[in-house]
PDB file of C-alpha atoms in Angstrom:
ATOM      1  CA  TYR A  17       0.000   0.000   0.000  1.00 63.00           C
ATOM      2  CA  ARG A  18       2.741   2.410   0.968  1.00 63.00           C
ATOM      3  CA  SER A  19       4.531   1.997  -2.366  1.00 69.00           C
ATOM      4  CA  ALA A  20       1.365   2.590  -4.345  1.00 73.00           C
ATOM      5  CA  ILE A  21       0.504   5.738  -2.395  1.00 71.00           C
ATOM      6  CA  ALA A  22       4.138   6.972  -2.364  1.00 70.00           C
ATOM      7  CA  SER A  23       4.234   6.904  -6.167  1.00 71.00           C
ATOM      8  CA  VAL A  24       1.666   9.718  -6.111  1.00 73.00           C
ATOM      9  CA  GLN A  25       2.372  11.320  -2.710  1.00 71.00           C
ATOM     10  CA  PRO A  26       6.140  11.204  -1.893  1.00 67.00           C
ATOM     11  CA  ALA A  27       5.712  12.317   1.749  1.00 67.00           C
ATOM     12  CA  VAL A  28       3.934   9.070   2.620  1.00 64.00           C
ATOM     13  CA  GLY A  29       7.131   7.155   3.230  1.00 62.00           C
ATOM     14  CA  THR A  30       8.185   9.582   5.966  1.00 69.00           C
ATOM     15  CA  ASP A  31       4.857  10.035   7.785  1.00 71.00           C
ATOM     16  CA  ARG A  32       4.995   7.938  10.979  1.00 77.00           C
ATOM     17  CA  VAL A  33       1.226   7.825  11.636  1.00 78.00           C
ATOM     18  CA  LEU A  34       0.433   6.658   8.107  1.00 72.00           C
ATOM     19  CA  SER A  35       3.209   4.067   8.330  1.00 73.00           C
ATOM     20  CA  ASP A  36       1.675   2.682  11.552  1.00 77.00           C
ATOM     21  CA  ILE A  37      -1.782   2.502   9.947  1.00 75.00           C
ATOM     22  CA  LEU A  38      -0.459   0.643   6.922  1.00 70.00           C
ATOM     23  CA  ARG A  39       1.491  -1.749   9.174  1.00 72.00           C
ATOM     24  CA  GLY A  40      -1.750  -2.424  11.052  1.00 73.00           C
ATOM     25  CA  PHE A  41      -3.470  -3.361   7.773  1.00 70.00           C
ATOM     26  CA  ALA A  42      -0.869  -6.031   7.184  1.00 65.00           C
ATOM     27  CA  GLN A  43      -1.515  -7.499  10.649  1.00 64.00           C
ATOM     28  CA  GLU A  44      -5.288  -7.684  10.080  1.00 61.00           C
ATOM     29  CA  ILE A  45      -5.006  -9.775   6.914  1.00 63.00           C
ATOM     30  CA  PRO A  46      -5.663 -13.386   7.930  1.00 70.00           C
ATOM     31  CA  ARG A  47      -3.021 -15.837   6.887  1.00 72.00           C
ATOM     32  CA  PRO A  48      -4.329 -18.531   4.575  1.00 76.00           C
ATOM     33  CA  ARG A  49      -4.594 -21.865   6.312  1.00 78.00           C
ATOM     34  CA  ARG A  50      -3.328 -24.982   4.691  1.00 77.00           C
ATOM     35  CA  ARG A  51      -6.265 -27.274   4.368  1.00 76.00           C
ATOM     36  CA  VAL A  52      -5.638 -30.842   5.390  1.00 75.00           C
ATOM     37  CA  VAL A  53      -7.962 -33.578   4.285  1.00 71.00           C
ATOM     38  CA  SER A  54     -10.222 -34.274   7.248  1.00 78.00           C
ATOM     39  CA  TRP A  55     -11.353 -37.708   6.124  1.00 81.00           C
ATOM     40  CA  HIS A  56      -9.650 -40.887   4.984  1.00 89.00           C
ATOM     41  CA  LEU A  57     -10.787 -42.706   1.872  1.00 91.00           C
ATOM     42  CA  ASP A  58     -10.195 -46.125   3.431  1.00 93.00           C
ATOM     43  CA  ALA A  59     -12.479 -45.242   6.345  1.00 93.00           C
ATOM     44  CA  VAL A  60     -15.226 -43.974   4.034  1.00 94.00           C
ATOM     45  CA  LEU A  61     -15.057 -47.059   1.808  1.00 95.00           C
ATOM     46  CA  HIS A  62     -15.155 -49.306   4.874  1.00 95.00           C
ATOM     47  CA  TYR A  63     -18.187 -47.370   6.180  1.00 96.00           C
ATOM     48  CA  LEU A  64     -19.957 -47.779   2.811  1.00 96.00           C
ATOM     49  CA  ARG A  65     -19.589 -51.563   3.164  1.00 95.00           C
ATOM     50  CA  GLY A  66     -21.274 -51.477   6.578  1.00 95.00           C
ATOM     51  CA  PRO A  67     -24.835 -52.334   7.606  1.00 95.00           C
ATOM     52  CA  LEU A  68     -26.171 -48.846   6.877  1.00 95.00           C
ATOM     53  CA  PHE A  69     -25.413 -49.360   3.150  1.00 96.00           C
ATOM     54  CA  GLU A  70     -25.570 -53.135   2.668  1.00 95.00           C
ATOM     55  CA  PRO A  71     -27.273 -55.225   1.371  1.00 95.00           C
ATOM     56  CA  LEU A  72     -28.316 -52.879  -1.413  1.00 95.00           C
ATOM     57  CA  ASP A  73     -31.733 -54.484  -1.878  1.00 94.00           C
ATOM     58  CA  THR A  74     -32.812 -53.612   1.660  1.00 95.00           C
ATOM     59  CA  VAL A  75     -31.254 -50.203   2.372  1.00 96.00           C
ATOM     60  CA  PRO A  76     -33.386 -47.058   2.144  1.00 96.00           C
ATOM     61  CA  THR A  77     -33.287 -45.235  -1.183  1.00 95.00           C
ATOM     62  CA  ARG A  78     -31.473 -42.301   0.400  1.00 96.00           C
ATOM     63  CA  GLN A  79     -28.520 -44.476   1.485  1.00 97.00           C
ATOM     64  CA  LEU A  80     -28.455 -46.188  -1.905  1.00 96.00           C
ATOM     65  CA  THR A  81     -28.369 -42.786  -3.624  1.00 95.00           C
ATOM     66  CA  VAL A  82     -25.571 -41.480  -1.393  1.00 96.00           C
ATOM     67  CA  LYS A  83     -23.449 -44.565  -1.906  1.00 96.00           C
ATOM     68  CA  SER A  84     -24.030 -44.656  -5.663  1.00 95.00           C
ATOM     69  CA  LEU A  85     -23.254 -40.982  -6.136  1.00 94.00           C
ATOM     70  CA  PHE A  86     -20.103 -41.105  -3.997  1.00 96.00           C
ATOM     71  CA  LEU A  87     -18.746 -44.166  -5.810  1.00 96.00           C
ATOM     72  CA  LEU A  88     -19.604 -42.665  -9.215  1.00 95.00           C
ATOM     73  CA  ALA A  89     -17.821 -39.422  -8.319  1.00 95.00           C
ATOM     74  CA  LEU A  90     -14.819 -41.384  -7.072  1.00 95.00           C
ATOM     75  CA  ALA A  91     -14.691 -43.726 -10.089  1.00 93.00           C
ATOM     76  CA  THR A  92     -15.047 -41.000 -12.717  1.00 93.00           C
ATOM     77  CA  ALA A  93     -13.319 -38.016 -11.063  1.00 91.00           C
ATOM     78  CA  ARG A  94     -15.928 -35.797 -12.736  1.00 91.00           C
ATOM     79  CA  ARG A  95     -16.826 -32.293 -11.581  1.00 89.00           C
ATOM     80  CA  ILE A  96     -20.089 -31.776  -9.721  1.00 90.00           C
ATOM     81  CA  SER A  97     -21.526 -29.906 -12.711  1.00 91.00           C
ATOM     82  CA  GLU A  98     -20.782 -32.927 -14.903  1.00 92.00           C
ATOM     83  CA  LEU A  99     -22.470 -35.336 -12.491  1.00 91.00           C
ATOM     84  CA  GLN A 100     -25.510 -33.056 -12.257  1.00 92.00           C
ATOM     85  CA  SER A 101     -25.787 -32.996 -16.047  1.00 92.00           C
ATOM     86  CA  LEU A 102     -25.906 -36.733 -16.634  1.00 91.00           C
ATOM     87  CA  ALA A 103     -28.752 -37.788 -18.885  1.00 89.00           C
ATOM     88  CA  LYS A 104     -31.507 -40.065 -17.667  1.00 83.00           C
ATOM     89  CA  ASP A 105     -30.724 -42.825 -20.147  1.00 83.00           C
ATOM     90  CA  VAL A 106     -28.017 -45.238 -19.056  1.00 84.00           C
ATOM     91  CA  GLY A 107     -26.697 -48.100 -21.145  1.00 84.00           C
ATOM     92  CA  TRP A 108     -25.315 -51.051 -19.259  1.00 77.00           C
ATOM     93  CA  SER A 109     -23.828 -54.477 -19.707  1.00 77.00           C
ATOM     94  CA  SER A 110     -22.798 -57.042 -17.134  1.00 76.00           C
ATOM     95  CA  ASN A 111     -19.841 -55.079 -15.822  1.00 85.00           C
ATOM     96  CA  SER A 112     -19.964 -51.549 -17.232  1.00 89.00           C
ATOM     97  CA  LEU A 113     -22.226 -48.540 -17.578  1.00 89.00           C
ATOM     98  CA  ARG A 114     -22.371 -46.049 -20.420  1.00 91.00           C
ATOM     99  CA  LEU A 115     -23.364 -42.598 -19.191  1.00 92.00           C
ATOM    100  CA  SER A 116     -23.967 -39.508 -21.287  1.00 92.00           C
ATOM    101  CA  TYR A 117     -24.566 -35.817 -20.724  1.00 93.00           C
ATOM    102  CA  LEU A 118     -27.673 -33.803 -21.415  1.00 91.00           C
ATOM    103  CA  ALA A 119     -27.582 -32.242 -24.895  1.00 89.00           C
ATOM    104  CA  SER A 120     -27.619 -28.740 -23.405  1.00 90.00           C
ATOM    105  CA  PHE A 121     -24.638 -29.350 -21.084  1.00 91.00           C
ATOM    106  CA  VAL A 122     -21.451 -27.357 -21.656  1.00 90.00           C
ATOM    107  CA  ALA A 123     -18.512 -28.348 -19.478  1.00 89.00           C
ATOM    108  CA  LYS A 124     -16.437 -25.775 -17.651  1.00 87.00           C
ATOM    109  CA  ASN A 125     -13.324 -26.656 -19.632  1.00 86.00           C
ATOM    110  CA  GLU A 126     -15.039 -27.239 -22.986  1.00 88.00           C
ATOM    111  CA  THR A 127     -14.460 -25.072 -26.043  1.00 88.00           C
ATOM    112  CA  ARG A 128     -15.696 -25.301 -29.627  1.00 87.00           C
ATOM    113  CA  SER A 129     -12.268 -26.430 -30.752  1.00 91.00           C
ATOM    114  CA  HIS A 130     -11.910 -28.905 -27.855  1.00 90.00           C
ATOM    115  CA  PRO A 131     -15.315 -30.435 -27.065  1.00 90.00           C
ATOM    116  CA  ILE A 132     -15.559 -33.088 -24.383  1.00 88.00           C
ATOM    117  CA  PRO A 133     -16.899 -36.543 -25.282  1.00 90.00           C
ATOM    118  CA  ARG A 134     -20.677 -36.647 -24.825  1.00 91.00           C
ATOM    119  CA  SER A 135     -20.621 -40.103 -23.217  1.00 91.00           C
ATOM    120  CA  PHE A 136     -18.236 -42.232 -21.188  1.00 92.00           C
ATOM    121  CA  THR A 137     -18.036 -45.717 -19.729  1.00 91.00           C
ATOM    122  CA  VAL A 138     -17.659 -46.687 -16.086  1.00 92.00           C
ATOM    123  CA  GLN A 139     -16.029 -50.074 -15.631  1.00 91.00           C
ATOM    124  CA  GLY A 140     -17.056 -52.260 -12.729  1.00 89.00           C
ATOM    125  CA  LEU A 141     -14.748 -53.982 -10.298  1.00 88.00           C
ATOM    126  CA  GLY A 142     -16.082 -57.462 -11.077  1.00 82.00           C
ATOM    127  CA  ASP A 143     -13.465 -58.333 -13.696  1.00 77.00           C
ATOM    128  CA  LEU A 144     -10.681 -56.959 -11.539  1.00 78.00           C
ATOM    129  CA  LEU A 145     -11.695 -58.296  -8.114  1.00 78.00           C
ATOM    130  CA  GLY A 146     -14.234 -60.992  -8.847  1.00 74.00           C
ATOM    131  CA  ARG A 147     -17.825 -60.750  -7.727  1.00 75.00           C
ATOM    132  CA  SER A 148     -17.222 -61.679  -4.121  1.00 78.00           C
ATOM    133  CA  GLY A 149     -15.311 -60.208  -1.259  1.00 79.00           C
ATOM    134  CA  PRO A 150     -15.662 -57.013   0.700  1.00 83.00           C
ATOM    135  CA  ASP A 151     -14.105 -54.723  -1.921  1.00 86.00           C
ATOM    136  CA  TYR A 152     -16.690 -55.705  -4.532  1.00 90.00           C
ATOM    137  CA  LEU A 153     -19.352 -54.182  -2.269  1.00 93.00           C
ATOM    138  CA  ASN A 154     -17.951 -50.781  -3.316  1.00 94.00           C
ATOM    139  CA  CYS A 155     -18.237 -51.423  -7.045  1.00 93.00           C
ATOM    140  CA  PRO A 156     -19.792 -48.300  -8.620  1.00 94.00           C
ATOM    141  CA  VAL A 157     -21.463 -50.309 -11.405  1.00 92.00           C
ATOM    142  CA  ARG A 158     -23.067 -52.685  -8.888  1.00 92.00           C
ATOM    143  CA  CYS A 159     -24.438 -49.771  -6.864  1.00 94.00           C
ATOM    144  CA  LEU A 160     -25.663 -47.812  -9.880  1.00 91.00           C
ATOM    145  CA  LYS A 161     -27.434 -50.882 -11.275  1.00 90.00           C
ATOM    146  CA  ALA A 162     -29.214 -51.365  -7.938  1.00 92.00           C
ATOM    147  CA  TYR A 163     -30.119 -47.656  -7.939  1.00 91.00           C
ATOM    148  CA  LEU A 164     -31.466 -47.833 -11.508  1.00 87.00           C
ATOM    149  CA  ARG A 165     -33.507 -50.963 -10.742  1.00 88.00           C
ATOM    150  CA  ARG A 166     -34.950 -49.340  -7.622  1.00 92.00           C
ATOM    151  CA  LEU A 167     -35.944 -46.139  -9.427  1.00 88.00           C
ATOM    152  CA  GLU A 168     -37.073 -47.759 -12.687  1.00 84.00           C
ATOM    153  CA  PRO A 169     -40.774 -47.120 -11.908  1.00 83.00           C
ATOM    154  CA  LEU A 170     -39.979 -43.383 -11.655  1.00 82.00           C
ATOM    155  CA  ARG A 171     -37.233 -43.054 -14.282  1.00 72.00           C
ATOM    156  CA  GLY A 172     -38.363 -45.582 -16.878  1.00 71.00           C
ATOM    157  CA  ALA A 173     -36.436 -48.494 -18.347  1.00 71.00           C
ATOM    158  CA  ASN A 174     -32.772 -48.178 -19.267  1.00 64.00           C
ATOM    159  CA  ILE A 175     -30.905 -49.509 -22.269  1.00 59.00           C
ATOM    160  CA  HIS A 176     -29.412 -52.967 -21.755  1.00 55.00           C
ATOM    161  CA  LEU A 177     -26.311 -53.510 -23.913  1.00 45.00           C
ATOM    162  CA  GLU A 178     -25.792 -57.254 -23.591  1.00 44.00           C
TER     163      GLU A 178
END
C-alpha cells in the first residue's frame, strides 16, 4: 500500500502515523490456512460396506443414492456440474455402464475447438476383483445398477447392452 501511495504522494514514506496505519493493515489480513484432508478414503469405503449401506436391496433409497453418487464421483473423477448434467438414459452391460450428458450441457473446460466426449463408460470392479469379497461391495457399477432398478418405476427403463 505504501509503495502505491508513495508513487503519487512522496511524503507518505516519511509520515509515521500513516506508516503505523499501513502496518496495522498487514496485521489484520488473515493468513491462509493450509487445508488438510479431514477424512480418509479407506475409512469412508469401509463405512460404505457397513450395515447402513448393505445389502443394497434392503437399504433405504437415500442411502443407496448417497453410496451410488459417492462411488460414481470417485470412479469418474468428474466435476459436480458434470455429475448433475448426466442424462436419464443409461446403457449397461454385465460389468460396465455407459453414461452420457444432457444435450444442453457445456462443461467448464469445454471449447468449440476442444469439445468433451458426450458419453463415457464406467467399468465395474467385477473383472478386476471378482464378484465376491468385501471390496466388490464398493463397485460403482453394482451400486448404480441397484439404484437404476430401484428407481425404474420413476425413471423408466434403461438400455441394456448385452
